[in-house]
Coordinates of C-alpha atoms in Angstrom, one line a residue:
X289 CA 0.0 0.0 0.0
X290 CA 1.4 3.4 -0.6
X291 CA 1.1 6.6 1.8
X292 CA -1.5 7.8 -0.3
X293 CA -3.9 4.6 0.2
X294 CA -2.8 4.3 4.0
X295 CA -4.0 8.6 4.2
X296 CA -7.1 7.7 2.8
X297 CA -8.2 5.1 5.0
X298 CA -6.7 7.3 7.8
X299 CA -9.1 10.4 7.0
X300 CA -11.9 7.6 6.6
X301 CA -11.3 6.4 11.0
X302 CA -13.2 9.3 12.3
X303 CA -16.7 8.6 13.9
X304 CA -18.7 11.2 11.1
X305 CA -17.1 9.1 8.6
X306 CA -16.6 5.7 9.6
X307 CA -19.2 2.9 9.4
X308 CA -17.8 0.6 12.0
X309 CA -21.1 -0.1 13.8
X310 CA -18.9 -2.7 16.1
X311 CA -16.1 -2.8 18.3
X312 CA -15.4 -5.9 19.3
X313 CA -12.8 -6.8 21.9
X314 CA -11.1 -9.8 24.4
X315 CA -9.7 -8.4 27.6
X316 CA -6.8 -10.8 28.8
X317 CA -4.5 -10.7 31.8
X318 CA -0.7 -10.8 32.2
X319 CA -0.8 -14.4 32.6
X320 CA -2.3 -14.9 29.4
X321 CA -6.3 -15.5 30.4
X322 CA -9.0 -14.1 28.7
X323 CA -10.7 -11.7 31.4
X324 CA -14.1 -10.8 29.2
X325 CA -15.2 -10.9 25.7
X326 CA -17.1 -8.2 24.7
X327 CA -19.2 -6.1 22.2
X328 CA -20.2 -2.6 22.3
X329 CA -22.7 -0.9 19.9
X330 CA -20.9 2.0 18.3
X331 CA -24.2 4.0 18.2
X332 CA -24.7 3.7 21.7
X333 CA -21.5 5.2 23.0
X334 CA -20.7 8.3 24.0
X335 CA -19.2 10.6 21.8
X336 CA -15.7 10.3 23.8
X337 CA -15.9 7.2 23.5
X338 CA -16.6 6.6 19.9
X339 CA -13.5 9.2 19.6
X340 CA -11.2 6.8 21.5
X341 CA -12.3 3.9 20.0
X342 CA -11.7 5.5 16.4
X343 CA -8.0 6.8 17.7
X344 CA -6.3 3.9 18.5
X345 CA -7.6 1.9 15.6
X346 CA -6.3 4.8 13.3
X347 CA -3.1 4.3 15.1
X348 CA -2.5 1.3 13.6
X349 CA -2.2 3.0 10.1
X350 CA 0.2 5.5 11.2
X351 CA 3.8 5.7 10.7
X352 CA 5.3 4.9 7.6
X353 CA 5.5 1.6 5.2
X354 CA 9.0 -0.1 6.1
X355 CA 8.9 1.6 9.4
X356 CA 5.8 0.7 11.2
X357 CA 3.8 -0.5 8.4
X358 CA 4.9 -3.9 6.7
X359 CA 3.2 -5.3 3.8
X360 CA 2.1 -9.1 3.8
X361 CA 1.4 -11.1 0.5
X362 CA 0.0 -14.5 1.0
X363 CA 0.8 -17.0 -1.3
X364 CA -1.7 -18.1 -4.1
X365 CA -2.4 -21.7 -2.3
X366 CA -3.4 -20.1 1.3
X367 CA -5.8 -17.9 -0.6
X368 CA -7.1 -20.6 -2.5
X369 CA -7.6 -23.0 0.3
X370 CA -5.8 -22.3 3.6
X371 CA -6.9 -22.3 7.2
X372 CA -5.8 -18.4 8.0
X373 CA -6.7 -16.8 5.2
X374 CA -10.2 -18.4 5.4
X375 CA -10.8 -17.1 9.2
X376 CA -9.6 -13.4 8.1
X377 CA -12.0 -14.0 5.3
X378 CA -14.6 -15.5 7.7
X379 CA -14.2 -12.0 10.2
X380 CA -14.8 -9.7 6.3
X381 CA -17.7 -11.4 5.3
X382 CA -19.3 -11.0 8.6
X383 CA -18.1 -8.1 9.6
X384 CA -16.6 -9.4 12.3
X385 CA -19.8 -11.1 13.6
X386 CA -18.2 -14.9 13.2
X387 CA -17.8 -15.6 17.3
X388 CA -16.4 -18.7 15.7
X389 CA -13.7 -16.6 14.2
X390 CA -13.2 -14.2 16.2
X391 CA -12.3 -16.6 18.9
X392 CA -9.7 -18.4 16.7
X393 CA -8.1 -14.8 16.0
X394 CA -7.9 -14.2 19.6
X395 CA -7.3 -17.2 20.9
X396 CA -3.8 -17.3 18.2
X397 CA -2.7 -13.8 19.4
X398 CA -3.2 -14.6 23.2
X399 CA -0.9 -17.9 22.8
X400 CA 1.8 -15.6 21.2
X401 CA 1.4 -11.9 23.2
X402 CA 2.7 -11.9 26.2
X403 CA 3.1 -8.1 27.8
X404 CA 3.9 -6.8 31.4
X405 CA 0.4 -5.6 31.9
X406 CA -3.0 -6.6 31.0
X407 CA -3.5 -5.9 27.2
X408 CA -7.2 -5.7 25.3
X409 CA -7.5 -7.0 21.6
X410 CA -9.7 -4.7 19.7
X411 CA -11.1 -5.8 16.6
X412 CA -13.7 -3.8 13.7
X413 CA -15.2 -4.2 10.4
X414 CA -15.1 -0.7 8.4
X415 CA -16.8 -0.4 5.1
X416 CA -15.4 2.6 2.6
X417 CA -17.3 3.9 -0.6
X418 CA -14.3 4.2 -2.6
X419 CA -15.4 7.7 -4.7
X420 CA -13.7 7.5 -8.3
X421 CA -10.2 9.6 -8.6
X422 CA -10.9 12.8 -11.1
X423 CA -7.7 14.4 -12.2
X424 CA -5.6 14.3 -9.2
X425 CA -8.6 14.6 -6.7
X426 CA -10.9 12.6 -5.3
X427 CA -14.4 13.3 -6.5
X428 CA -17.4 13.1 -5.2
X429 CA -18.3 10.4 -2.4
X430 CA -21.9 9.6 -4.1
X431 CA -19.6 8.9 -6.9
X432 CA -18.6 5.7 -5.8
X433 CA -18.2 2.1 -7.6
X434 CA -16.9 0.1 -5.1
X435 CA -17.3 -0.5 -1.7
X436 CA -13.8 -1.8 0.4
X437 CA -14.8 -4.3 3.4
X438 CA -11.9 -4.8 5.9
X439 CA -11.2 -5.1 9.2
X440 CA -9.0 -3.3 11.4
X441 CA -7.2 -4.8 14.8
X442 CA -5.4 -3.8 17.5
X443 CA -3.5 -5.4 20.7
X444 CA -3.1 -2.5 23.0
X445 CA -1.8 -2.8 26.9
X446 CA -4.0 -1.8 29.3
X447 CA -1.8 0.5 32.0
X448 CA -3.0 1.7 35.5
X449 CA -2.6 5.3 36.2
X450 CA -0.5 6.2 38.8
X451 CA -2.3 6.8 42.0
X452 CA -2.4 10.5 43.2
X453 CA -4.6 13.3 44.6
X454 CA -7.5 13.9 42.9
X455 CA -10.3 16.5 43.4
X456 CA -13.3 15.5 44.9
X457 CA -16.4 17.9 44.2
X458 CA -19.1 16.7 47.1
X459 CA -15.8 18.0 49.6
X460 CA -14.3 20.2 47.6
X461 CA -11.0 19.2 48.6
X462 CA -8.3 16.9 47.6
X463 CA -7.6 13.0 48.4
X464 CA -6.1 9.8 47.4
X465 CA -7.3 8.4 44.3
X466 CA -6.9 4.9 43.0
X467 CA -5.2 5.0 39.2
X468 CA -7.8 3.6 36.5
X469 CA -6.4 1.0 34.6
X470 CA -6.5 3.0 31.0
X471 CA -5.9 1.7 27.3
X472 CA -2.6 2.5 25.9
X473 CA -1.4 2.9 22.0
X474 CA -1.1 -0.6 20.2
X475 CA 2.1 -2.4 20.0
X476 CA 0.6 -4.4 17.3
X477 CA -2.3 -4.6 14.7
X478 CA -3.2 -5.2 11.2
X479 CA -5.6 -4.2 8.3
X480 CA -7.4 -7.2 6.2
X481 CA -7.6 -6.9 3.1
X482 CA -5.0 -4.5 1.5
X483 CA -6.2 -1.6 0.0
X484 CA -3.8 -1.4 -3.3
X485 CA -4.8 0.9 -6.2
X486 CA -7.7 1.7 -4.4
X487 CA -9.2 -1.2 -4.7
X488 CA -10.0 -4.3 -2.5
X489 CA -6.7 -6.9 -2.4
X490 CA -7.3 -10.2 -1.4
X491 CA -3.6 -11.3 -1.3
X492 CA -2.2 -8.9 0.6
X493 CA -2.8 -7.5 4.0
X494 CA -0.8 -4.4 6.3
X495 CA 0.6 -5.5 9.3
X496 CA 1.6 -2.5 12.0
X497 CA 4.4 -2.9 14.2
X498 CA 4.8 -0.1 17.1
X499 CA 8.8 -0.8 17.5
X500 CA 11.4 -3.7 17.0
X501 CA 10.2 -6.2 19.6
X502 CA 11.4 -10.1 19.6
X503 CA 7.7 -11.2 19.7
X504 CA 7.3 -9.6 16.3
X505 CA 8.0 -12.4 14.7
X506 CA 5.8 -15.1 16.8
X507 CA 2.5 -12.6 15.5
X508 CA 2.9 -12.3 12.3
X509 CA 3.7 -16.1 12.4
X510 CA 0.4 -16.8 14.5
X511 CA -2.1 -14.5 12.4
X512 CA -0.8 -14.7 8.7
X513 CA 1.1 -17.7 8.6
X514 CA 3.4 -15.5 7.0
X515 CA 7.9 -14.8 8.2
X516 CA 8.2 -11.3 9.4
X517 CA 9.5 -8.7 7.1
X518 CA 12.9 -6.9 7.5
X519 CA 12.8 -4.1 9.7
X520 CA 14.0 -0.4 8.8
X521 CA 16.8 -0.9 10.8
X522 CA 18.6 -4.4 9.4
X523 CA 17.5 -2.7 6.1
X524 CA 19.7 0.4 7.1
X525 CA 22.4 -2.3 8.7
X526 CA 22.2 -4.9 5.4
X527 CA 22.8 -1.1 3.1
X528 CA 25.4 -0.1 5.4
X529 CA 27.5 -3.1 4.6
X530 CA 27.2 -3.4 1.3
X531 CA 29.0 -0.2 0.9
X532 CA 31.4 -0.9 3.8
X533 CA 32.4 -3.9 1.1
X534 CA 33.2 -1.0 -1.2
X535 CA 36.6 -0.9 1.1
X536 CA 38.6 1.7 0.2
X537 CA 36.3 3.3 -2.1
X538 CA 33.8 3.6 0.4
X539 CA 35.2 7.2 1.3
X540 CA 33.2 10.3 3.1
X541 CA 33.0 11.7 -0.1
X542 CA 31.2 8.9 -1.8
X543 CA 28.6 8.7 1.2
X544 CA 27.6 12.0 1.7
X545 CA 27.1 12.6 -2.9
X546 CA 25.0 9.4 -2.3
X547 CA 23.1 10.8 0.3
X548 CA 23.1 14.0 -2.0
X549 CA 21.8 12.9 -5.0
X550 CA 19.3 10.6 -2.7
X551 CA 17.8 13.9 -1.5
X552 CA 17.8 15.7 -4.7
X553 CA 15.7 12.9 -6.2
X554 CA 13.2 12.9 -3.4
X555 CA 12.3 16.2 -3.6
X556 CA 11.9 16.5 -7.5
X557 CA 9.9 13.7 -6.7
X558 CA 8.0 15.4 -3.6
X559 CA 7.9 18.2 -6.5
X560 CA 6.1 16.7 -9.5
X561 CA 3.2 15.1 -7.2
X562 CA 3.6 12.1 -8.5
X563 CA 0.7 8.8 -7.7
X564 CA 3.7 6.3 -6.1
X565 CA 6.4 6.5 -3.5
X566 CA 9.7 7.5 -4.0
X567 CA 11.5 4.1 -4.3
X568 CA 15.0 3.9 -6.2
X569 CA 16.2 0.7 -7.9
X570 CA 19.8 -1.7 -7.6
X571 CA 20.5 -0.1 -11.0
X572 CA 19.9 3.7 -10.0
X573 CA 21.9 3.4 -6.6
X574 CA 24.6 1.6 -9.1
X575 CA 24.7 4.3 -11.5
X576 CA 25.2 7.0 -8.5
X577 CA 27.7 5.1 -7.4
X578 CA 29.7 4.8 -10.6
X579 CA 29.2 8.6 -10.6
X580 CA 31.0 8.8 -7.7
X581 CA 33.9 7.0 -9.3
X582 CA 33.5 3.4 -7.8
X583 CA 35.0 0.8 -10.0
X584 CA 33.1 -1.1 -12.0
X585 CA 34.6 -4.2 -10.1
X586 CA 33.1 -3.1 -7.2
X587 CA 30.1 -1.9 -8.2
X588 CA 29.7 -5.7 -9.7
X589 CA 29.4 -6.8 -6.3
X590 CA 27.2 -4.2 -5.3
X591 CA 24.8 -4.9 -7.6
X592 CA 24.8 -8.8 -6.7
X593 CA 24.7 -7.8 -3.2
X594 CA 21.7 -5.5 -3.9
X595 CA 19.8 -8.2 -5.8
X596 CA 20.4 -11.1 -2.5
X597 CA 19.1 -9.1 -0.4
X598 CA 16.4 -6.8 -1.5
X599 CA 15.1 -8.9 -4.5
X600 CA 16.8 -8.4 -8.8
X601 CA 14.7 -5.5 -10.2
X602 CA 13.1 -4.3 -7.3
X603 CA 12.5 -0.3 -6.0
X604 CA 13.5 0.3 -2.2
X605 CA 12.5 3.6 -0.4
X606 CA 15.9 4.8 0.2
X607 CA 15.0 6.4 3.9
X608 CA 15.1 2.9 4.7
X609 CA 18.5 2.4 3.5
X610 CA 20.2 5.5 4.7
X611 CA 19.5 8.7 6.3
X612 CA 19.4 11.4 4.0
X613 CA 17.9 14.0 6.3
X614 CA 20.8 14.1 8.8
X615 CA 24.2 13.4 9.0
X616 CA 26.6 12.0 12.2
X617 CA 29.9 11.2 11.7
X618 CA 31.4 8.9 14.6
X619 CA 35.0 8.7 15.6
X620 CA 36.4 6.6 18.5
X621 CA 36.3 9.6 21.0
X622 CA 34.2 12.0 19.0
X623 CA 30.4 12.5 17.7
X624 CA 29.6 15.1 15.0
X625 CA 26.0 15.8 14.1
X626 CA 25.3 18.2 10.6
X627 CA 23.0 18.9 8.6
X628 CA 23.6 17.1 4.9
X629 CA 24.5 20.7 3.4
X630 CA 27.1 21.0 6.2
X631 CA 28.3 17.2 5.3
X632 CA 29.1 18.2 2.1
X633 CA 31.6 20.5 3.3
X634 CA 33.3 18.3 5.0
X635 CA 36.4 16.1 3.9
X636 CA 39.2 13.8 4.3
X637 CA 43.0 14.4 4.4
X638 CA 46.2 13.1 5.6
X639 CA 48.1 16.0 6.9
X640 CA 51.9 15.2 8.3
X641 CA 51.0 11.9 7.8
X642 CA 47.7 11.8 10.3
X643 CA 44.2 10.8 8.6
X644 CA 42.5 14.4 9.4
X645 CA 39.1 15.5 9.3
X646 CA 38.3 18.9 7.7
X647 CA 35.1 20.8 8.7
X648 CA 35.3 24.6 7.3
X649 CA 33.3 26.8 9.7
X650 CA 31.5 29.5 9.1
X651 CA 30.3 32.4 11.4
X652 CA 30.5 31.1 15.5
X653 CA 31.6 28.5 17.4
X654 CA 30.2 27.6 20.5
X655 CA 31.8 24.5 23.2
X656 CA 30.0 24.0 26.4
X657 CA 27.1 26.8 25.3
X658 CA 30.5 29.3 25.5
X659 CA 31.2 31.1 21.6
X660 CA 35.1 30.3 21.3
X661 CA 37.9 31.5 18.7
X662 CA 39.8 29.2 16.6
X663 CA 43.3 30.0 18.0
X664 CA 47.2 28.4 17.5
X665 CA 48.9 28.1 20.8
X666 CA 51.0 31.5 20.5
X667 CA 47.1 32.8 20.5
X668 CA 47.1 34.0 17.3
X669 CA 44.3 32.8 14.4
X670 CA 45.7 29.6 12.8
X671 CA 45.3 29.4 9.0
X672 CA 45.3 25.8 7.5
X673 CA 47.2 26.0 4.1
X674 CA 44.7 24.4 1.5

């Protein structure tokens, strides 16, 4: 799904625009035991409520795809005839009203979860008149041809409040109150079916993952029947030493024109509005590469590297890869943080023989939160010959 599709269901989780009548839910304990399963009528709640409600389900579409959000494809034989695509099927086409099915869902996700507090599992059918696209907008709701049935779920701990004072009207003063046990942003949750092109995708669904967690895995495993996906980080790590395997060539000057040209092509992309997310290819990130004077021998492994890991002909969002919006250069006893524009000032050199750093400066310099001058040790300006 791209950030477009995952906005528009986003602006569609609000309760004036929703149509989740339901919200379905399994309260469970620390231990693993079920505490109540419930239903609540969405019509019958209090506006605050229905706010809430809508909140942390939209919470589960936010972030970013590669960071948070993960794409899952099931294969063409578990569509056809297996066990857990049928029960996510079973939840759609009942909008969540299958007990039979709902118990299996929660009964997979409370043998894998396992938190330090009580969690609750929330789960909802929403139904979305898709309105045809005119032009570059979206048209008219009544305009609509299709209608996209999913469901929307999310495991979210359940923390108690610290106790404190609180204000008690009928005294008028303050006293001890007891912390209510309150329900907290999910760690994990998931959307069935995909919504790609704008249309209904019965192969595919979008998992969301709050942060890197070792039980990540187990979930994914449990509900899709389906390996986890590589996280933004061992994406960034995997990247990180392909070009470490450029050795020698693999200079400061060839990192920061990668990140460079990175950036450059983002924002003509950002620029010209275009339908799909920025994604660059194994070729493209070759060819910058070679215009950074790589050899051709190495950027033969680079490309084979490329193609093992991240799959021969496909589009990666570079943010995922390598940060092009900051820059921190690490030594063994020092930490430098710049902006890219300042990166590209930098370089390397070996002056009297020692590997030197060069960062030209410009206007002030401030150690401690005190401005200091650049100064020799007679205490006169020093001028670096170039």
């Amino acid at each position: 799904m791209t950030i477009k599709e995952i906005g528009e269901l986003r602006r569609q989780l609000k309760p004036e625009k929703s149509n989740i009548t339901k919200i379905y839910g399994c309260y469970v304990n620390q231990v693993r035991e079920p505490i109540s399963d419930f239903e609540q009528s969405v019509g019958l709640m209090k506006e605050e409520e229905r706010e809430y409600y809508h909140n942390l389900l939209k919470k589960i579409l936010s972030g970013g795809p590669g960071r948070t959000l993960f794409d899952l494809s099931f294969p063409t034989a578990e569509v056809a005839r297996g066990e857990t695509h049928a029960r996510l099927m079973a939840l759609v086409q009942s909008k969540c009203a299958d007990e039979e099915a709902r118990a299996a869902l929660y009964r997979q996700i409370v043998d894998t979860v396992k938190l330090d507090s009580n969690y609750v599992i929330l789960l909802a059918c929403n139904q979305y008149d898709v309105p045809r696209r005119g032009g570059d907008a979206l048209g008219d709701g009544d305009a609509s041809d299709q209608t996209y049935t999913h469901i929307l779920c999310a495991v979210c701990p359940v923390k108690q409040a610290k106790p404190g004072l609180g204000y008690h009207s009928e005294d008028r003063v303050f006293h001890t109150s007891v912390g209510d046990h309150l329900i907290a942003p999910p760690q994990w949750g998931f959307l069935f079916p995909a919504f790609d092109n704008r249309s209904t995708n019965l192969y595919n669904a979008l998992c969301y993952l709050r942060k890197e967690d070792e039980q990540n895995s187990a979930f994914i495993q449990s509900v899709f029947s389906l390996d986890c996906p590589p996280t933004a980080q061992s994406r960034r790590e995997t990247f990180a030493g392909m070009l470490e395997e450029l050795e020698e060539q693999c200079s400061l000057e060839v990192v920061t024109t990668l990140s460079q040209r990175v950036r450059e092509l983002s924002e003509e992309h950002k620029a010209e509005h275009r339908e799909e997310d920025f994604a660059v290819s194994g070729d493209e990130l070759r060819m910058m590469l070679d215009e950074c004077g790589v050899s051709e021998e190495r950027l033969d492994a680079f490309s084979q590297q490329f193609d093992a890991a991240f799959g021969r002909g496909e589009s990666v969002d570079p943010s995922l890869l390598l940060d092009t919006r900051h820059c921190q250069v690490k030594l063994p006893d020092i930490s430098i943080k710049a902006t890219p524009e300042a990166a590209e000032r930098m370089e390397t050199r070996i002056i009297d023989g020692v590997p030197c750093l060069l960062i030209p400066t410009e206007g002030e310099i401030e150690v401690n939160g005190v401005n200091v001058s650049l100064r020799n040790g007679a205490g006169q300006a020093e001028a670096v010959p170039g």
